Amino acid sequence: MNTTNNLIDALRSQQGWQAKYRQIMLLGKQLPTLPEMLKTDDVLVKGCESKVWLHLAWDDHSGCLVAVGDSDTRIVKGLLAIILAFYNGKRSDEINQMDVVSLFEELELIQHLSPSRGNGIHAINEQIKTFASA
């Protein structure tokens, strides 16, 4: 699995939106596909135009987040890969201090996404934050 630093470096090395877009699509291809039996309505992220399935759990030994997900569109799957790399392996106190939307702004991705995709990023972020706060 990609680490956040690897993803950031890969995206920063790309010049221009089209190159970043291709990189995001490649990240989506690298994200494992969820088995169909895990793509249930109860794990669909509400607020996303595309279908996004998100499974969240805490590792019993480390107390860190284990998140897996999938999407029905390649670009969203790539964006999801960035979000999962950002939050996976973090404790709830760390997650509560983090904000993936800031990362998307720093990487100059948010301004190139449609408003509905931006809303989806916020919805995924909120679902993870809510899980971490529970």
PDB file of C-alpha atoms in Angstrom:
ATOM      1  CA  MET A   1       0.000   0.000   0.000  1.00  0.00           C
ATOM      2  CA  ASN A   2       1.161   3.504  -0.739  1.00  0.00           C
ATOM      3  CA  THR A   3       2.220   5.746   2.098  1.00  0.00           C
ATOM      4  CA  THR A   4       1.053   9.337   2.217  1.00  0.00           C
ATOM      5  CA  ASN A   5       4.580  10.587   1.534  1.00  0.00           C
ATOM      6  CA  ASN A   6       4.895   8.375  -1.564  1.00  0.00           C
ATOM      7  CA  LEU A   7       1.562   9.639  -2.871  1.00  0.00           C
ATOM      8  CA  ILE A   8       2.417  13.256  -2.184  1.00  0.00           C
ATOM      9  CA  ASP A   9       5.796  12.907  -3.878  1.00  0.00           C
ATOM     10  CA  ALA A  10       4.219  11.204  -6.896  1.00  0.00           C
ATOM     11  CA  LEU A  11       1.607  13.945  -7.269  1.00  0.00           C
ATOM     12  CA  ARG A  12       4.045  16.808  -6.664  1.00  0.00           C
ATOM     13  CA  SER A  13       6.377  15.454  -9.329  1.00  0.00           C
ATOM     14  CA  GLN A  14       3.628  15.822 -11.944  1.00  0.00           C
ATOM     15  CA  GLN A  15       3.518  19.084 -13.877  1.00  0.00           C
ATOM     16  CA  GLY A  16       0.035  20.353 -14.666  1.00  0.00           C
ATOM     17  CA  TRP A  17      -3.449  19.089 -13.961  1.00  0.00           C
ATOM     18  CA  GLN A  18      -3.522  16.513 -16.779  1.00  0.00           C
ATOM     19  CA  ALA A  19      -0.396  14.786 -15.426  1.00  0.00           C
ATOM     20  CA  LYS A  20      -1.799  14.840 -11.883  1.00  0.00           C
ATOM     21  CA  TYR A  21      -5.096  13.474 -13.198  1.00  0.00           C
ATOM     22  CA  ARG A  22      -3.270  10.557 -14.861  1.00  0.00           C
ATOM     23  CA  GLN A  23      -1.369   9.916 -11.606  1.00  0.00           C
ATOM     24  CA  ILE A  24      -4.637   9.860  -9.634  1.00  0.00           C
ATOM     25  CA  MET A  25      -6.089   7.388 -12.148  1.00  0.00           C
ATOM     26  CA  LEU A  26      -3.020   5.157 -11.676  1.00  0.00           C
ATOM     27  CA  LEU A  27      -3.487   5.297  -7.899  1.00  0.00           C
ATOM     28  CA  GLY A  28      -7.064   4.152  -8.411  1.00  0.00           C
ATOM     29  CA  LYS A  29      -5.865   1.159 -10.428  1.00  0.00           C
ATOM     30  CA  GLN A  30      -3.526   0.212  -7.559  1.00  0.00           C
ATOM     31  CA  LEU A  31      -6.306   0.262  -4.945  1.00  0.00           C
ATOM     32  CA  PRO A  32      -7.592  -3.299  -4.487  1.00  0.00           C
ATOM     33  CA  THR A  33     -11.175  -3.923  -5.567  1.00  0.00           C
ATOM     34  CA  LEU A  34     -13.566  -4.770  -2.760  1.00  0.00           C
ATOM     35  CA  PRO A  35     -15.359  -8.093  -3.134  1.00  0.00           C
ATOM     36  CA  GLU A  36     -18.973  -7.600  -4.243  1.00  0.00           C
ATOM     37  CA  MET A  37     -20.266  -8.982  -0.933  1.00  0.00           C
ATOM     38  CA  LEU A  38     -18.664  -5.993   0.880  1.00  0.00           C
ATOM     39  CA  LYS A  39     -20.310  -3.423  -1.409  1.00  0.00           C
ATOM     40  CA  THR A  40     -23.447  -3.015   0.651  1.00  0.00           C
ATOM     41  CA  ASP A  41     -25.750  -0.027   1.041  1.00  0.00           C
ATOM     42  CA  ASP A  42     -24.908   0.372   4.730  1.00  0.00           C
ATOM     43  CA  VAL A  43     -21.274   1.277   3.909  1.00  0.00           C
ATOM     44  CA  LEU A  44     -22.038   3.634   0.998  1.00  0.00           C
ATOM     45  CA  VAL A  45     -20.777   7.150   1.686  1.00  0.00           C
ATOM     46  CA  LYS A  46     -23.675   9.576   1.563  1.00  0.00           C
ATOM     47  CA  GLY A  47     -22.929  12.829  -0.238  1.00  0.00           C
ATOM     48  CA  CYS A  48     -20.865  11.308  -3.029  1.00  0.00           C
ATOM     49  CA  GLU A  49     -22.122  11.507  -6.614  1.00  0.00           C
ATOM     50  CA  SER A  50     -20.251   8.283  -7.421  1.00  0.00           C
ATOM     51  CA  LYS A  51     -20.698   5.161  -5.367  1.00  0.00           C
ATOM     52  CA  VAL A  52     -18.071   4.941  -2.623  1.00  0.00           C
ATOM     53  CA  TRP A  53     -17.998   2.029  -0.205  1.00  0.00           C
ATOM     54  CA  LEU A  54     -15.995   2.613   2.964  1.00  0.00           C
ATOM     55  CA  HIS A  55     -15.222   0.071   5.681  1.00  0.00           C
ATOM     56  CA  LEU A  56     -13.662   1.435   8.876  1.00  0.00           C
ATOM     57  CA  ALA A  57     -12.338  -0.488  11.886  1.00  0.00           C
ATOM     58  CA  TRP A  58      -9.743  -0.218  14.641  1.00  0.00           C
ATOM     59  CA  ASP A  59      -6.823  -2.636  14.768  1.00  0.00           C
ATOM     60  CA  ASP A  60      -7.113  -4.447  18.112  1.00  0.00           C
ATOM     61  CA  HIS A  61      -3.368  -4.515  18.712  1.00  0.00           C
ATOM     62  CA  SER A  62      -2.209  -1.067  17.607  1.00  0.00           C
ATOM     63  CA  GLY A  63      -5.413   0.908  18.103  1.00  0.00           C
ATOM     64  CA  CYS A  64      -4.918   2.356  14.635  1.00  0.00           C
ATOM     65  CA  LEU A  65      -7.429   2.848  11.855  1.00  0.00           C
ATOM     66  CA  VAL A  66      -7.824   0.177   9.209  1.00  0.00           C
ATOM     67  CA  ALA A  67      -9.823   1.589   6.312  1.00  0.00           C
ATOM     68  CA  VAL A  68     -10.620  -0.052   2.990  1.00  0.00           C
ATOM     69  CA  GLY A  69     -12.819   1.245   0.251  1.00  0.00           C
ATOM     70  CA  ASP A  70     -13.772   1.185  -3.378  1.00  0.00           C
ATOM     71  CA  SER A  71     -15.623   3.287  -5.919  1.00  0.00           C
ATOM     72  CA  ASP A  72     -17.449   2.713  -9.167  1.00  0.00           C
ATOM     73  CA  THR A  73     -15.411   5.395 -10.983  1.00  0.00           C
ATOM     74  CA  ARG A  74     -11.671   5.420 -11.614  1.00  0.00           C
ATOM     75  CA  ILE A  75     -10.991   9.028 -10.670  1.00  0.00           C
ATOM     76  CA  VAL A  76     -12.889   8.732  -7.378  1.00  0.00           C
ATOM     77  CA  LYS A  77     -11.114   5.467  -6.663  1.00  0.00           C
ATOM     78  CA  GLY A  78      -7.801   7.331  -7.096  1.00  0.00           C
ATOM     79  CA  LEU A  79      -8.935  10.139  -4.802  1.00  0.00           C
ATOM     80  CA  LEU A  80     -10.054   7.514  -2.285  1.00  0.00           C
ATOM     81  CA  ALA A  81      -6.594   5.903  -2.448  1.00  0.00           C
ATOM     82  CA  ILE A  82      -5.092   9.229  -1.349  1.00  0.00           C
ATOM     83  CA  ILE A  83      -7.570   9.564   1.519  1.00  0.00           C
ATOM     84  CA  LEU A  84      -7.016   5.983   2.718  1.00  0.00           C
ATOM     85  CA  ALA A  85      -3.229   6.388   2.637  1.00  0.00           C
ATOM     86  CA  PHE A  86      -3.598   9.648   4.584  1.00  0.00           C
ATOM     87  CA  TYR A  87      -5.672   8.177   7.442  1.00  0.00           C
ATOM     88  CA  ASN A  88      -4.791   4.464   7.572  1.00  0.00           C
ATOM     89  CA  GLY A  89      -2.565   3.468  10.464  1.00  0.00           C
ATOM     90  CA  LYS A  90      -3.412   6.543  12.541  1.00  0.00           C
ATOM     91  CA  ARG A  91      -4.913   6.626  16.044  1.00  0.00           C
ATOM     92  CA  SER A  92      -8.164   8.471  16.725  1.00  0.00           C
ATOM     93  CA  ASP A  93      -6.379  11.383  18.424  1.00  0.00           C
ATOM     94  CA  GLU A  94      -4.170  11.796  15.337  1.00  0.00           C
ATOM     95  CA  ILE A  95      -7.135  11.597  12.957  1.00  0.00           C
ATOM     96  CA  ASN A  96      -8.984  14.275  14.914  1.00  0.00           C
ATOM     97  CA  GLN A  97      -6.039  16.644  14.348  1.00  0.00           C
ATOM     98  CA  MET A  98      -5.664  15.838  10.627  1.00  0.00           C
ATOM     99  CA  ASP A  99      -7.574  17.146   7.624  1.00  0.00           C
ATOM    100  CA  VAL A 100      -7.282  15.499   4.224  1.00  0.00           C
ATOM    101  CA  VAL A 101      -9.063  18.447   2.587  1.00  0.00           C
ATOM    102  CA  SER A 102      -6.030  20.608   3.458  1.00  0.00           C
ATOM    103  CA  LEU A 103      -3.811  18.043   1.736  1.00  0.00           C
ATOM    104  CA  PHE A 104      -5.984  18.219  -1.396  1.00  0.00           C
ATOM    105  CA  GLU A 105      -5.703  22.021  -1.310  1.00  0.00           C
ATOM    106  CA  GLU A 106      -1.925  21.874  -0.787  1.00  0.00           C
ATOM    107  CA  LEU A 107      -1.560  19.537  -3.765  1.00  0.00           C
ATOM    108  CA  GLU A 108      -3.751  21.881  -5.837  1.00  0.00           C
ATOM    109  CA  LEU A 109      -6.293  19.140  -6.520  1.00  0.00           C
ATOM    110  CA  ILE A 110      -9.469  20.598  -5.007  1.00  0.00           C
ATOM    111  CA  GLN A 111      -9.740  23.489  -7.473  1.00  0.00           C
ATOM    112  CA  HIS A 112      -9.682  21.061 -10.412  1.00  0.00           C
ATOM    113  CA  LEU A 113     -12.438  18.821  -9.083  1.00  0.00           C
ATOM    114  CA  SER A 114     -16.091  19.372  -9.863  1.00  0.00           C
ATOM    115  CA  PRO A 115     -18.160  20.698  -6.939  1.00  0.00           C
ATOM    116  CA  SER A 116     -19.821  17.280  -6.568  1.00  0.00           C
ATOM    117  CA  ARG A 117     -16.414  15.525  -6.369  1.00  0.00           C
ATOM    118  CA  GLY A 118     -15.260  18.104  -3.825  1.00  0.00           C
ATOM    119  CA  ASN A 119     -18.409  17.400  -1.813  1.00  0.00           C
ATOM    120  CA  GLY A 120     -17.574  13.694  -2.003  1.00  0.00           C
ATOM    121  CA  ILE A 121     -14.083  14.332  -0.595  1.00  0.00           C
ATOM    122  CA  HIS A 122     -15.675  16.246   2.287  1.00  0.00           C
ATOM    123  CA  ALA A 123     -18.231  13.449   2.847  1.00  0.00           C
ATOM    124  CA  ILE A 124     -15.541  10.740   3.028  1.00  0.00           C
ATOM    125  CA  ASN A 125     -13.448  12.928   5.328  1.00  0.00           C
ATOM    126  CA  GLU A 126     -16.446  13.536   7.610  1.00  0.00           C
ATOM    127  CA  GLN A 127     -17.308   9.843   7.791  1.00  0.00           C
ATOM    128  CA  ILE A 128     -13.751   9.001   8.881  1.00  0.00           C
ATOM    129  CA  LYS A 129     -13.683  11.880  11.397  1.00  0.00           C
ATOM    130  CA  THR A 130     -17.043  10.825  12.838  1.00  0.00           C
ATOM    131  CA  PHE A 131     -15.828   7.233  13.172  1.00  0.00           C
ATOM    132  CA  ALA A 132     -12.638   8.399  14.909  1.00  0.00           C
ATOM    133  CA  SER A 133     -14.592  10.561  17.353  1.00  0.00           C
ATOM    134  CA  ALA A 134     -17.074   7.847  18.313  1.00  0.00           C
TER     135      ALA A 134
END
